[in-house]
PDB file of C-alpha atoms in Angstrom:
ATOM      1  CA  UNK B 348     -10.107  20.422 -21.431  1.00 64.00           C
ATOM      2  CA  UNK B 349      -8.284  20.264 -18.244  1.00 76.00           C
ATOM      3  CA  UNK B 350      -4.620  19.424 -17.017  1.00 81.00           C
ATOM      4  CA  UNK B 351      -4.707  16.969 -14.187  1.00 84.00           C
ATOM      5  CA  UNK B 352      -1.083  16.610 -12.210  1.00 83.00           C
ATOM      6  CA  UNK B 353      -0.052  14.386 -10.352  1.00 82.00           C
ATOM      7  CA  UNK B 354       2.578  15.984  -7.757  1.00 85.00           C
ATOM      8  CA  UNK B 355       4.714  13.507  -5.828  1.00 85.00           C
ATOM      9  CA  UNK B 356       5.423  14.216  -1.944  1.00 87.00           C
ATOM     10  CA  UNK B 357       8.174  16.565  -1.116  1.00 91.00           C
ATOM     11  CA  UNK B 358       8.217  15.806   1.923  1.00 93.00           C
ATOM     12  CA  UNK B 359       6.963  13.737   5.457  1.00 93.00           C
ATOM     13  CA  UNK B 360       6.185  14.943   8.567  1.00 94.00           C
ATOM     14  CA  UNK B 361       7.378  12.883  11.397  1.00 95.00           C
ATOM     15  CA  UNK B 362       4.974   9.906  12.401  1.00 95.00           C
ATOM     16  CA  UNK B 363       5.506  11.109  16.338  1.00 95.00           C
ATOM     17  CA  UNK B 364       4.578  14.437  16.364  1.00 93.00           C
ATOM     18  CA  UNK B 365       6.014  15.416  20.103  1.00 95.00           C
ATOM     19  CA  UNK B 366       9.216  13.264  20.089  1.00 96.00           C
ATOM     20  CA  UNK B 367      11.221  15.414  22.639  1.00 96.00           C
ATOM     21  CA  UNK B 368      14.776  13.883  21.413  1.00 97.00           C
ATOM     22  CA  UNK B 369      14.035  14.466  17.438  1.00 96.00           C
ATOM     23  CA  UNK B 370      12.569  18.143  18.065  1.00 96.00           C
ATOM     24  CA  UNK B 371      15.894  19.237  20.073  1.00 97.00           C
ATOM     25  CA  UNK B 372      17.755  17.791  16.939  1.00 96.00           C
ATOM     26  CA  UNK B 373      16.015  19.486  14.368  1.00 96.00           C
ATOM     27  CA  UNK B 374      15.792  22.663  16.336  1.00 95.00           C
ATOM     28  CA  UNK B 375      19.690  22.538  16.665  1.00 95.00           C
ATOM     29  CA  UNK B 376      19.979  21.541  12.768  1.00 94.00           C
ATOM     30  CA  UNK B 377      17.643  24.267  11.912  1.00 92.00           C
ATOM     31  CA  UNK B 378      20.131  26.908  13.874  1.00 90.00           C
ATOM     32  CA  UNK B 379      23.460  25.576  12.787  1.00 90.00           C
ATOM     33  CA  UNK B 380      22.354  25.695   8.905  1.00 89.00           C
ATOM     34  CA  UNK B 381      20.452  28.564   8.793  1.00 85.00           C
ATOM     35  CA  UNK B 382      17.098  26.693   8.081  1.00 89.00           C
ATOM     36  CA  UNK B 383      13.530  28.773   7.686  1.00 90.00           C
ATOM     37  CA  UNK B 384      11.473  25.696   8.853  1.00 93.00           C
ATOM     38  CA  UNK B 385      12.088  22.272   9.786  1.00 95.00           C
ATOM     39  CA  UNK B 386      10.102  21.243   6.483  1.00 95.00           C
ATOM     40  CA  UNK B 387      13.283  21.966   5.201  1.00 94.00           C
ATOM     41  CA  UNK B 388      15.060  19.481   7.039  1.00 95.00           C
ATOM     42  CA  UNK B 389      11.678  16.659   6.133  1.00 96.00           C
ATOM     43  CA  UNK B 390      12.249  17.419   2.605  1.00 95.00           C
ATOM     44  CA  UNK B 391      16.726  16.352   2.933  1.00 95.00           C
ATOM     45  CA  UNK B 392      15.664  13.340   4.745  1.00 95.00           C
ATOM     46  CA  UNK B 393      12.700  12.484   1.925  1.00 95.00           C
ATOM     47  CA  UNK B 394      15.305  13.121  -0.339  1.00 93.00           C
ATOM     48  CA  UNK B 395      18.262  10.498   1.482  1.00 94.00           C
ATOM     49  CA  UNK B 396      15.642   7.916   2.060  1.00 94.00           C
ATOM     50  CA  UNK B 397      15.030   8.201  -2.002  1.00 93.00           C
ATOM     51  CA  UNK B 398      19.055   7.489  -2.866  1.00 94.00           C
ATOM     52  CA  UNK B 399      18.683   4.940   0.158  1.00 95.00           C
ATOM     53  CA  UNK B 400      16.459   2.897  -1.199  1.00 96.00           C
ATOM     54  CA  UNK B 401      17.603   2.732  -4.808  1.00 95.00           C
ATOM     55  CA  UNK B 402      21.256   1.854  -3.706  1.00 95.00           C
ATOM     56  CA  UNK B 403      19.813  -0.831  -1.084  1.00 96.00           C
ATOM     57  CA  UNK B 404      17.427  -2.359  -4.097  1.00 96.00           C
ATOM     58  CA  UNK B 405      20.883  -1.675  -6.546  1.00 95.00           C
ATOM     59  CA  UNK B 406      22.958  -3.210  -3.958  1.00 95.00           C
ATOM     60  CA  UNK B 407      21.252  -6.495  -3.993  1.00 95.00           C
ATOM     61  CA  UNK B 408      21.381  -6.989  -7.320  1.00 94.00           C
ATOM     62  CA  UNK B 409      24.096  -9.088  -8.677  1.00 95.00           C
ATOM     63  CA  UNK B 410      27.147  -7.177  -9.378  1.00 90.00           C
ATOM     64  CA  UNK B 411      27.026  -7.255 -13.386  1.00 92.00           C
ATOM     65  CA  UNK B 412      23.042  -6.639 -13.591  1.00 93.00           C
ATOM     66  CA  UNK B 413      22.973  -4.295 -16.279  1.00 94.00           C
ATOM     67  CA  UNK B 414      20.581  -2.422 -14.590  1.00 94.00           C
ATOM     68  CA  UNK B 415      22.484  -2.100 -11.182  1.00 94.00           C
ATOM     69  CA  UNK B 416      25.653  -0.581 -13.684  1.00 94.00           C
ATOM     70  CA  UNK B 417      23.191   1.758 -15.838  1.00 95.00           C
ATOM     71  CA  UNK B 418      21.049   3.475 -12.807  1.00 95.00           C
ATOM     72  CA  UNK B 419      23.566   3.069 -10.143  1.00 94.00           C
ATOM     73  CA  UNK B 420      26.385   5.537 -12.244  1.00 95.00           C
ATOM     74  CA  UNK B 421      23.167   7.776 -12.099  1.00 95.00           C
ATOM     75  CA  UNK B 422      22.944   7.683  -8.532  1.00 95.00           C
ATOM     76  CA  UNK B 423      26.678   8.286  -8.167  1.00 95.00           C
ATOM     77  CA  UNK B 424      26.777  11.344 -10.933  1.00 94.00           C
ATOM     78  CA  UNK B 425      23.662  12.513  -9.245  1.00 93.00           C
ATOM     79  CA  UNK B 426      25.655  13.041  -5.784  1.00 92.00           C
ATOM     80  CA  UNK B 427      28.904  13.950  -7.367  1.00 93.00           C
ATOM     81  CA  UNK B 428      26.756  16.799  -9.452  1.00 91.00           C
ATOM     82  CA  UNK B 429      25.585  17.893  -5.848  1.00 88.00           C
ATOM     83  CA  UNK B 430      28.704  17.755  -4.548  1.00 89.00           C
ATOM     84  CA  UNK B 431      27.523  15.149  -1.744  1.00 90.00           C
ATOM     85  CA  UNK B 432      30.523  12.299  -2.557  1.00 92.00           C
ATOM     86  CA  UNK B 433      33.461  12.830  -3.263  1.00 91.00           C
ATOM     87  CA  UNK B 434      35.598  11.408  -6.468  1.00 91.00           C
ATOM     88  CA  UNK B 435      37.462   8.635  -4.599  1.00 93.00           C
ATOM     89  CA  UNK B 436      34.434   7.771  -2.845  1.00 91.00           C
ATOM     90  CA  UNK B 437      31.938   7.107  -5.620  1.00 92.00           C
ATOM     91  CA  UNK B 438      30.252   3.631  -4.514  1.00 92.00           C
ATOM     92  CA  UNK B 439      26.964   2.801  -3.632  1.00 92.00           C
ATOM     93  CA  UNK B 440      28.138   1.698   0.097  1.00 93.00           C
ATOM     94  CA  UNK B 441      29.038   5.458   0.671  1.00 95.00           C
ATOM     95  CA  UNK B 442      25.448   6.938  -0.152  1.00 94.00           C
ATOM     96  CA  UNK B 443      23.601   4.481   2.305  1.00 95.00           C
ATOM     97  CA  UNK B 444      26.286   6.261   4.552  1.00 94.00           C
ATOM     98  CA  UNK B 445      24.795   9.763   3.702  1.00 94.00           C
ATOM     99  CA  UNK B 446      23.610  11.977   6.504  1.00 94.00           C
ATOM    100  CA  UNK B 447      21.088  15.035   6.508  1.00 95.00           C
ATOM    101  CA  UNK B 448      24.067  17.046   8.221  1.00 94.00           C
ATOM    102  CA  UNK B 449      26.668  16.403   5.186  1.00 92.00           C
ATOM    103  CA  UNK B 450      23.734  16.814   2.390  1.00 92.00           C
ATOM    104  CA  UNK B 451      23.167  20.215   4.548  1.00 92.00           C
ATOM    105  CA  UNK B 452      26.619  21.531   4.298  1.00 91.00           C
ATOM    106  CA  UNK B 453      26.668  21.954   0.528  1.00 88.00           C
ATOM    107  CA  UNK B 454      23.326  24.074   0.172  1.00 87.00           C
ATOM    108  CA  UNK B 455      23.947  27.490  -1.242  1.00 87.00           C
ATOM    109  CA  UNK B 456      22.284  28.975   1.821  1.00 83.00           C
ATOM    110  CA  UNK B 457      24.437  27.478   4.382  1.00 83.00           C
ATOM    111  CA  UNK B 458      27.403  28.453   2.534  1.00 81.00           C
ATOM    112  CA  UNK B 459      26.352  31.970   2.502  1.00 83.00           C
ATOM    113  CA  UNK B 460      25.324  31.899   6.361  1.00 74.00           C
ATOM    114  CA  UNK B 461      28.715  30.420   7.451  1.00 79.00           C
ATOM    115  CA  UNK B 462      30.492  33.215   5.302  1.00 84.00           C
ATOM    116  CA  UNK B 463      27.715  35.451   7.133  1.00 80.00           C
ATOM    117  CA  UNK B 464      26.817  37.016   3.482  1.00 76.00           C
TER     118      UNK B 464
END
């Protein structure tokens, strides 16, 4: 008997393949952080658009939904595990405020290229 998986999407290419303005600013974002491919920079913003969503759909829940309070503090520890927020700004206004340049700057591997390791 088979295993079947079902794999989500990691990442998503760009609907316009030849957009002149996004390719200078992912070629720039793949040079400052030390990127192997811009698939790497797909799979942050796949990633940002995720928490986006769920703290848009959280956010317009009332404010003592039960299940705004129980999956919005996972949200929040999620981002404060990955360093993303910090501890006086743990709110759901501040990750719709998230940008692929901040979620960038804590990666292992651009740590290690800015201390040129």
């Amino acid at each position: 008997m088979r295993q079947y998986r079902n794999y989500s999407k990691v990442y998503a290419v760009p609907r316009r393949a030849f957009e002149s303005e996004r390719l200078v600013k992912e070629l720039k974002l793949c040079g400052r952080y030390g990127l192997r491919c811009k698939r790497e920079i797909w799979r942050i913003q796949r990633v940002l658009g995720k928490l986006r969503a769920a703290a848009r759909f959280l956010l317009t829940l009332p404010e003592n939904d039960s299940r705004r309070e129980f999956l919005g503090a996972s949200i929040l520890r999620r981002c404060q595990v990955l360093g993303l927020l910090p501890d006086d700004k743990l709110k759901l206004d501040y990750v719709l405020a998230m940008t692929v340049p901040e979620f960038l700057e804590r990666r292992l591997q651009t740590v290690a290229h800015n201390h040129r390791l």
